[in-house]
């Protein structure tokens, strides 16, 4: 079945460091891909998405490019801030009769001042 | 728009008691999802509805769990009888269409003692 694999956390970075969180997927067909962020004590929020190969999703300085050839959707940010500390979830939706998002296990990011 | 509204935010109950969690999706969204989040298991899909009809309840752990969606603006998740292992954060999410990403509520933190 469809699945999402994220890099294990936690990830600890200093402020202004470069961030990469790896995400790869397995899916039949052509899924839509998403990154969600969960701040402490809150629900998940959609961060960005891409619906077809080579699309780049971006928001709040974060970017991810849908790579069909490597089945990847890695999340990147050039300069992280303390306020980016959160748990990040990669997810896919393969559509069809399923309809529900399949989430990775999440990667906790801590940014130190 | 007030977003997805869940109540209560926190619930502490004794083992064996009935617990009812409530969710009001975003107006116009036709899909509603119930998730459970724990440290051990991460984010688990329990059940989802499309146009008020349950589509997939294979994630509901046991017969003690039941969910209803009597109309487009309200859903409940009931646990009867509750057990300590049901302690978790329960999230409700809604979306306008499959594949468009979800809007999550802030969650209900359930503690069963």
PDB file of C-alpha atoms in Angstrom:
ATOM      1  CA  UNK A   1       0.000   0.000   0.000  1.00  0.00           C
ATOM      2  CA  UNK A   2       0.907   3.660  -0.145  1.00  0.00           C
ATOM      3  CA  UNK A   3       3.370   4.900   2.471  1.00  0.00           C
ATOM      4  CA  UNK A   4       5.533   7.833   3.501  1.00  0.00           C
ATOM      5  CA  UNK A   5       8.970   7.614   5.114  1.00  0.00           C
ATOM      6  CA  UNK A   6      10.521  10.582   6.884  1.00  0.00           C
ATOM      7  CA  UNK A   7      13.931  10.996   8.402  1.00  0.00           C
ATOM      8  CA  UNK A   8      14.030  10.208  12.087  1.00  0.00           C
ATOM      9  CA  UNK A   9      14.329  13.079  14.489  1.00  0.00           C
ATOM     10  CA  UNK A  10      14.849  14.976  16.553  1.00  0.00           C
ATOM     11  CA  UNK A  11      16.758  17.511  14.488  1.00  0.00           C
ATOM     12  CA  UNK A  12      18.516  20.261  16.429  1.00  0.00           C
ATOM     13  CA  UNK A  13      19.879  23.304  14.604  1.00  0.00           C
ATOM     14  CA  UNK A  14      21.213  26.711  15.470  1.00  0.00           C
ATOM     15  CA  UNK A  15      19.320  29.782  14.333  1.00  0.00           C
ATOM     16  CA  UNK A  16      20.045  30.725  10.681  1.00  0.00           C
ATOM     17  CA  UNK A  17      21.209  27.196   9.802  1.00  0.00           C
ATOM     18  CA  UNK A  18      20.046  25.410   6.659  1.00  0.00           C
ATOM     19  CA  UNK A  19      17.303  22.831   7.121  1.00  0.00           C
ATOM     20  CA  UNK A  20      16.577  19.672   5.161  1.00  0.00           C
ATOM     21  CA  UNK A  21      14.033  17.093   6.266  1.00  0.00           C
ATOM     22  CA  UNK A  22      13.953  14.101   3.950  1.00  0.00           C
ATOM     23  CA  UNK A  23      10.718  12.497   2.811  1.00  0.00           C
ATOM     24  CA  UNK A  24      10.252   9.645   0.358  1.00  0.00           C
ATOM     25  CA  UNK A  25       7.063   7.958  -0.656  1.00  0.00           C
ATOM     26  CA  UNK A  26       5.638   4.812  -2.183  1.00  0.00           C
ATOM     27  CA  UNK A  27       2.412   5.135  -4.115  1.00  0.00           C
ATOM     28  CA  UNK A  28       0.549   3.723  -7.058  1.00  0.00           C
ATOM     29  CA  UNK A  29      -0.543   6.368  -9.491  1.00  0.00           C
ATOM     30  CA  UNK A  30       0.243  10.058  -9.104  1.00  0.00           C
ATOM     31  CA  UNK A  31      -0.232  11.302  -5.566  1.00  0.00           C
ATOM     32  CA  UNK A  32      -0.467  14.821  -4.248  1.00  0.00           C
ATOM     33  CA  UNK A  33       2.197  15.569  -1.641  1.00  0.00           C
ATOM     34  CA  UNK A  34       1.996  17.743   1.452  1.00  0.00           C
ATOM     35  CA  UNK A  35       4.011  19.057   4.364  1.00  0.00           C
ATOM     36  CA  UNK A  36       2.212  19.808   7.609  1.00  0.00           C
ATOM     37  CA  UNK A  37       3.604  21.517  10.702  1.00  0.00           C
ATOM     38  CA  UNK A  38       2.477  21.023  14.292  1.00  0.00           C
ATOM     39  CA  UNK A  39       3.471  23.624  16.860  1.00  0.00           C
ATOM     40  CA  UNK A  40       3.409  22.590  20.536  1.00  0.00           C
ATOM     41  CA  UNK A  41      -0.123  22.142  21.849  1.00  0.00           C
ATOM     42  CA  UNK A  42      -1.740  22.759  18.491  1.00  0.00           C
ATOM     43  CA  UNK A  43      -3.220  20.810  15.591  1.00  0.00           C
ATOM     44  CA  UNK A  44      -1.489  20.197  12.307  1.00  0.00           C
ATOM     45  CA  UNK A  45      -1.379  23.070   9.818  1.00  0.00           C
ATOM     46  CA  UNK A  46      -0.850  22.734   6.100  1.00  0.00           C
ATOM     47  CA  UNK A  47       2.563  24.218   5.295  1.00  0.00           C
ATOM     48  CA  UNK A  48       2.825  23.565   1.563  1.00  0.00           C
ATOM     49  CA  UNK A  49       1.757  21.156  -1.135  1.00  0.00           C
ATOM     50  CA  UNK A  50       2.518  19.960  -4.662  1.00  0.00           C
ATOM     51  CA  UNK A  51       0.087  18.136  -6.877  1.00  0.00           C
ATOM     52  CA  UNK A  52       2.226  16.943  -9.791  1.00  0.00           C
ATOM     53  CA  UNK A  53       5.782  16.045 -10.698  1.00  0.00           C
ATOM     54  CA  UNK A  54       8.306  18.919 -10.705  1.00  0.00           C
ATOM     55  CA  UNK A  55       5.908  21.226  -8.854  1.00  0.00           C
ATOM     56  CA  UNK A  56       7.520  23.244  -6.080  1.00  0.00           C
ATOM     57  CA  UNK A  57       5.465  24.064  -3.023  1.00  0.00           C
ATOM     58  CA  UNK A  58       6.589  27.019  -0.918  1.00  0.00           C
ATOM     59  CA  UNK A  59       5.422  28.940   2.127  1.00  0.00           C
ATOM     60  CA  UNK A  60       7.040  30.966   4.935  1.00  0.00           C
ATOM     61  CA  UNK A  61      10.504  30.389   3.472  1.00  0.00           C
ATOM     62  CA  UNK A  62      10.044  26.613   3.284  1.00  0.00           C
ATOM     63  CA  UNK A  63      10.208  24.796  -0.045  1.00  0.00           C
ATOM     64  CA  UNK A  64       9.754  21.259  -1.324  1.00  0.00           C
ATOM     65  CA  UNK A  65       9.928  19.927  -4.870  1.00  0.00           C
ATOM     66  CA  UNK A  66       7.940  16.924  -6.072  1.00  0.00           C
ATOM     67  CA  UNK A  67      10.555  14.551  -7.568  1.00  0.00           C
ATOM     68  CA  UNK A  68       8.885  11.653  -9.308  1.00  0.00           C
ATOM     69  CA  UNK A  69      12.152  10.057 -10.414  1.00  0.00           C
ATOM     70  CA  UNK A  70      13.388   9.740  -6.835  1.00  0.00           C
ATOM     71  CA  UNK A  71       9.900   9.548  -5.235  1.00  0.00           C
ATOM     72  CA  UNK A  72      10.914  12.305  -2.854  1.00  0.00           C
ATOM     73  CA  UNK A  73       9.523  15.544  -1.425  1.00  0.00           C
ATOM     74  CA  UNK A  74      12.274  16.902   0.831  1.00  0.00           C
ATOM     75  CA  UNK A  75      11.520  19.981   2.925  1.00  0.00           C
ATOM     76  CA  UNK A  76      14.127  22.776   2.927  1.00  0.00           C
ATOM     77  CA  UNK A  77      14.601  26.204   4.444  1.00  0.00           C
ATOM     78  CA  UNK A  78      17.624  28.379   3.956  1.00  0.00           C
ATOM     79  CA  UNK A  79      17.723  30.021   7.393  1.00  0.00           C
ATOM     80  CA  UNK A  80      15.693  28.628  10.281  1.00  0.00           C
ATOM     81  CA  UNK A  81      14.392  30.652  13.205  1.00  0.00           C
ATOM     82  CA  UNK A  82      13.606  29.671  16.779  1.00  0.00           C
ATOM     83  CA  UNK A  83       9.925  30.051  15.888  1.00  0.00           C
ATOM     84  CA  UNK A  84      10.269  27.193  13.364  1.00  0.00           C
ATOM     85  CA  UNK A  85      10.644  24.718  16.228  1.00  0.00           C
ATOM     86  CA  UNK A  86       7.827  22.230  15.680  1.00  0.00           C
ATOM     87  CA  UNK A  87       7.062  18.752  14.386  1.00  0.00           C
ATOM     88  CA  UNK A  88       6.929  18.422  10.601  1.00  0.00           C
ATOM     89  CA  UNK A  89       4.851  15.756   8.835  1.00  0.00           C
ATOM     90  CA  UNK A  90       5.125  14.655   5.232  1.00  0.00           C
ATOM     91  CA  UNK A  91       1.919  13.247   3.716  1.00  0.00           C
ATOM     92  CA  UNK A  92       0.490  11.969   0.484  1.00  0.00           C
ATOM     93  CA  UNK A  93      -2.925  11.545  -1.021  1.00  0.00           C
ATOM     94  CA  UNK A  94      -3.274   9.143  -3.885  1.00  0.00           C
ATOM     95  CA  UNK A  95      -6.897  10.019  -4.498  1.00  0.00           C
ATOM     96  CA  UNK A  96      -9.236   7.472  -5.964  1.00  0.00           C
ATOM     97  CA  UNK A  97     -11.551   5.717  -3.560  1.00  0.00           C
ATOM     98  CA  UNK A  98      -9.204   6.197  -0.627  1.00  0.00           C
ATOM     99  CA  UNK A  99      -9.275   9.914  -0.260  1.00  0.00           C
ATOM    100  CA  UNK A 100      -7.471  10.101   3.039  1.00  0.00           C
ATOM    101  CA  UNK A 101      -3.993  11.487   3.654  1.00  0.00           C
ATOM    102  CA  UNK A 102      -1.249   9.075   4.621  1.00  0.00           C
ATOM    103  CA  UNK A 103       1.184  10.694   7.053  1.00  0.00           C
ATOM    104  CA  UNK A 104       4.785  10.017   7.879  1.00  0.00           C
ATOM    105  CA  UNK A 105       5.741   9.647  11.546  1.00  0.00           C
ATOM    106  CA  UNK A 106       6.845  13.251  11.887  1.00  0.00           C
ATOM    107  CA  UNK A 107      10.228  14.893  12.478  1.00  0.00           C
ATOM    108  CA  UNK A 108      10.742  17.105  15.495  1.00  0.00           C
ATOM    109  CA  UNK A 109      12.826  20.220  14.823  1.00  0.00           C
ATOM    110  CA  UNK A 110      14.371  22.256  17.620  1.00  0.00           C
ATOM    111  CA  UNK A 111      16.084  25.527  16.739  1.00  0.00           C
ATOM    112  CA  UNK A 112      18.429  27.019  19.356  1.00  0.00           C
ATOM    113  CA  UNK A 113      19.178  30.759  19.527  1.00  0.00           C
TER     114      UNK A 113
ATOM    115  CA  UNK B   1     -14.051  31.349   9.199  1.00  0.00           C
ATOM    116  CA  UNK B   2     -13.526  29.914  12.688  1.00  0.00           C
ATOM    117  CA  UNK B   3     -11.812  26.798  11.403  1.00  0.00           C
ATOM    118  CA  UNK B   4     -12.490  23.292  12.648  1.00  0.00           C
ATOM    119  CA  UNK B   5     -13.836  23.486  16.182  1.00  0.00           C
ATOM    120  CA  UNK B   6     -13.327  20.673  18.651  1.00  0.00           C
ATOM    121  CA  UNK B   7     -14.639  20.339  22.161  1.00  0.00           C
ATOM    122  CA  UNK B   8     -13.680  19.863  24.858  1.00  0.00           C
ATOM    123  CA  UNK B   9      -9.985  20.888  24.661  1.00  0.00           C
ATOM    124  CA  UNK B  10      -9.143  18.697  27.638  1.00  0.00           C
ATOM    125  CA  UNK B  11     -11.015  15.772  29.159  1.00  0.00           C
ATOM    126  CA  UNK B  12     -10.045  13.772  32.215  1.00  0.00           C
ATOM    127  CA  UNK B  13     -12.224  10.799  33.010  1.00  0.00           C
ATOM    128  CA  UNK B  14     -12.176   7.622  35.012  1.00  0.00           C
ATOM    129  CA  UNK B  15     -11.761   4.227  33.457  1.00  0.00           C
ATOM    130  CA  UNK B  16     -15.102   2.749  32.464  1.00  0.00           C
ATOM    131  CA  UNK B  17     -16.811   6.072  31.842  1.00  0.00           C
ATOM    132  CA  UNK B  18     -18.271   7.128  28.518  1.00  0.00           C
ATOM    133  CA  UNK B  19     -16.452   9.908  26.694  1.00  0.00           C
ATOM    134  CA  UNK B  20     -17.855  11.963  23.816  1.00  0.00           C
ATOM    135  CA  UNK B  21     -15.661  14.185  21.678  1.00  0.00           C
ATOM    136  CA  UNK B  22     -17.230  16.755  19.375  1.00  0.00           C
ATOM    137  CA  UNK B  23     -16.248  18.350  16.110  1.00  0.00           C
ATOM    138  CA  UNK B  24     -17.667  21.105  13.934  1.00  0.00           C
ATOM    139  CA  UNK B  25     -16.058  21.085  10.485  1.00  0.00           C
ATOM    140  CA  UNK B  26     -15.567  24.087   8.257  1.00  0.00           C
ATOM    141  CA  UNK B  27     -18.787  25.007   6.480  1.00  0.00           C
ATOM    142  CA  UNK B  28     -18.827  23.615   2.947  1.00  0.00           C
ATOM    143  CA  UNK B  29     -16.227  20.921   3.577  1.00  0.00           C
ATOM    144  CA  UNK B  30     -17.597  17.525   2.557  1.00  0.00           C
ATOM    145  CA  UNK B  31     -15.000  15.283   4.138  1.00  0.00           C
ATOM    146  CA  UNK B  32     -14.361  14.834   7.862  1.00  0.00           C
ATOM    147  CA  UNK B  33     -11.619  12.802   9.511  1.00  0.00           C
ATOM    148  CA  UNK B  34     -10.921  11.648  13.053  1.00  0.00           C
ATOM    149  CA  UNK B  35      -7.288  11.009  14.058  1.00  0.00           C
ATOM    150  CA  UNK B  36      -5.605   9.884  17.240  1.00  0.00           C
ATOM    151  CA  UNK B  37      -2.075  10.951  18.148  1.00  0.00           C
ATOM    152  CA  UNK B  38       0.179   9.283  20.717  1.00  0.00           C
ATOM    153  CA  UNK B  39       3.911   9.268  21.275  1.00  0.00           C
ATOM    154  CA  UNK B  40       4.105   5.549  20.619  1.00  0.00           C
ATOM    155  CA  UNK B  41       1.945   5.257  17.500  1.00  0.00           C
ATOM    156  CA  UNK B  42       2.118   8.734  16.014  1.00  0.00           C
ATOM    157  CA  UNK B  43      -0.882   9.933  14.005  1.00  0.00           C
ATOM    158  CA  UNK B  44      -3.502   7.275  13.281  1.00  0.00           C
ATOM    159  CA  UNK B  45      -6.587   7.697  11.105  1.00  0.00           C
ATOM    160  CA  UNK B  46      -9.592   6.306  12.952  1.00  0.00           C
ATOM    161  CA  UNK B  47     -12.465   6.982  10.559  1.00  0.00           C
ATOM    162  CA  UNK B  48     -13.497   9.360   7.833  1.00  0.00           C
ATOM    163  CA  UNK B  49     -16.779  10.570   6.383  1.00  0.00           C
ATOM    164  CA  UNK B  50     -17.672  11.892   2.980  1.00  0.00           C
ATOM    165  CA  UNK B  51     -20.936  13.822   2.731  1.00  0.00           C
ATOM    166  CA  UNK B  52     -21.847  12.562   6.231  1.00  0.00           C
ATOM    167  CA  UNK B  53     -21.442   8.904   5.238  1.00  0.00           C
ATOM    168  CA  UNK B  54     -18.702   6.811   6.902  1.00  0.00           C
ATOM    169  CA  UNK B  55     -16.321   5.686   4.167  1.00  0.00           C
ATOM    170  CA  UNK B  56     -13.581   3.857   6.046  1.00  0.00           C
ATOM    171  CA  UNK B  57     -13.662   2.923   9.719  1.00  0.00           C
ATOM    172  CA  UNK B  58     -10.919   0.306   9.571  1.00  0.00           C
ATOM    173  CA  UNK B  59      -8.785   2.408  11.896  1.00  0.00           C
ATOM    174  CA  UNK B  60     -11.273   2.317  14.747  1.00  0.00           C
ATOM    175  CA  UNK B  61      -9.426   0.226  17.315  1.00  0.00           C
ATOM    176  CA  UNK B  62     -12.322  -1.625  18.928  1.00  0.00           C
ATOM    177  CA  UNK B  63     -16.070  -1.789  19.265  1.00  0.00           C
ATOM    178  CA  UNK B  64     -15.738   0.558  22.214  1.00  0.00           C
ATOM    179  CA  UNK B  65     -15.175   3.331  19.674  1.00  0.00           C
ATOM    180  CA  UNK B  66     -17.998   4.731  17.571  1.00  0.00           C
ATOM    181  CA  UNK B  67     -18.377   7.826  15.415  1.00  0.00           C
ATOM    182  CA  UNK B  68     -21.373   9.579  13.942  1.00  0.00           C
ATOM    183  CA  UNK B  69     -21.996  12.468  11.641  1.00  0.00           C
ATOM    184  CA  UNK B  70     -25.712  13.283  11.827  1.00  0.00           C
ATOM    185  CA  UNK B  71     -25.369  16.346   9.611  1.00  0.00           C
ATOM    186  CA  UNK B  72     -22.787  18.301   7.659  1.00  0.00           C
ATOM    187  CA  UNK B  73     -21.878  20.540  10.584  1.00  0.00           C
ATOM    188  CA  UNK B  74     -21.364  18.118  13.439  1.00  0.00           C
ATOM    189  CA  UNK B  75     -19.608  14.868  14.277  1.00  0.00           C
ATOM    190  CA  UNK B  76     -18.985  12.922  17.463  1.00  0.00           C
ATOM    191  CA  UNK B  77     -16.471  10.299  18.502  1.00  0.00           C
ATOM    192  CA  UNK B  78     -17.603   8.211  21.447  1.00  0.00           C
ATOM    193  CA  UNK B  79     -15.612   5.815  23.605  1.00  0.00           C
ATOM    194  CA  UNK B  80     -17.610   3.526  25.862  1.00  0.00           C
ATOM    195  CA  UNK B  81     -16.236   2.242  28.163  1.00  0.00           C
ATOM    196  CA  UNK B  82     -13.014   4.224  28.231  1.00  0.00           C
ATOM    197  CA  UNK B  83      -9.673   2.658  29.217  1.00  0.00           C
ATOM    198  CA  UNK B  84      -6.328   4.201  30.240  1.00  0.00           C
ATOM    199  CA  UNK B  85      -4.782   3.136  26.908  1.00  0.00           C
ATOM    200  CA  UNK B  86      -7.245   5.425  25.136  1.00  0.00           C
ATOM    201  CA  UNK B  87      -5.367   8.421  26.551  1.00  0.00           C
ATOM    202  CA  UNK B  88      -4.222  10.457  23.554  1.00  0.00           C
ATOM    203  CA  UNK B  89      -4.872  13.642  21.627  1.00  0.00           C
ATOM    204  CA  UNK B  90      -7.804  13.232  19.262  1.00  0.00           C
ATOM    205  CA  UNK B  91      -7.915  15.456  16.200  1.00  0.00           C
ATOM    206  CA  UNK B  92     -10.733  16.197  13.839  1.00  0.00           C
ATOM    207  CA  UNK B  93      -9.993  17.505  10.340  1.00  0.00           C
ATOM    208  CA  UNK B  94     -12.088  18.508   7.364  1.00  0.00           C
ATOM    209  CA  UNK B  95     -11.455  19.119   3.685  1.00  0.00           C
ATOM    210  CA  UNK B  96     -13.479  20.372   0.729  1.00  0.00           C
ATOM    211  CA  UNK B  97     -12.430  17.580  -1.603  1.00  0.00           C
ATOM    212  CA  UNK B  98     -10.127  14.612  -1.619  1.00  0.00           C
ATOM    213  CA  UNK B  99      -6.556  15.549  -2.335  1.00  0.00           C
ATOM    214  CA  UNK B 100      -6.791  19.176  -1.271  1.00  0.00           C
ATOM    215  CA  UNK B 101      -5.249  18.857   2.149  1.00  0.00           C
ATOM    216  CA  UNK B 102      -6.983  19.113   5.460  1.00  0.00           C
ATOM    217  CA  UNK B 103      -7.724  21.740   8.071  1.00  0.00           C
ATOM    218  CA  UNK B 104      -7.196  20.337  11.533  1.00  0.00           C
ATOM    219  CA  UNK B 105      -8.869  21.320  14.760  1.00  0.00           C
ATOM    220  CA  UNK B 106      -6.833  22.058  17.875  1.00  0.00           C
ATOM    221  CA  UNK B 107      -7.502  18.617  19.271  1.00  0.00           C
ATOM    222  CA  UNK B 108      -8.955  17.124  22.451  1.00  0.00           C
ATOM    223  CA  UNK B 109      -6.446  15.857  24.972  1.00  0.00           C
ATOM    224  CA  UNK B 110      -8.055  12.842  26.640  1.00  0.00           C
ATOM    225  CA  UNK B 111      -6.701  11.381  29.862  1.00  0.00           C
ATOM    226  CA  UNK B 112      -8.306   8.232  31.244  1.00  0.00           C
ATOM    227  CA  UNK B 113      -7.260   7.447  34.801  1.00  0.00           C
TER     228      UNK B 113
END
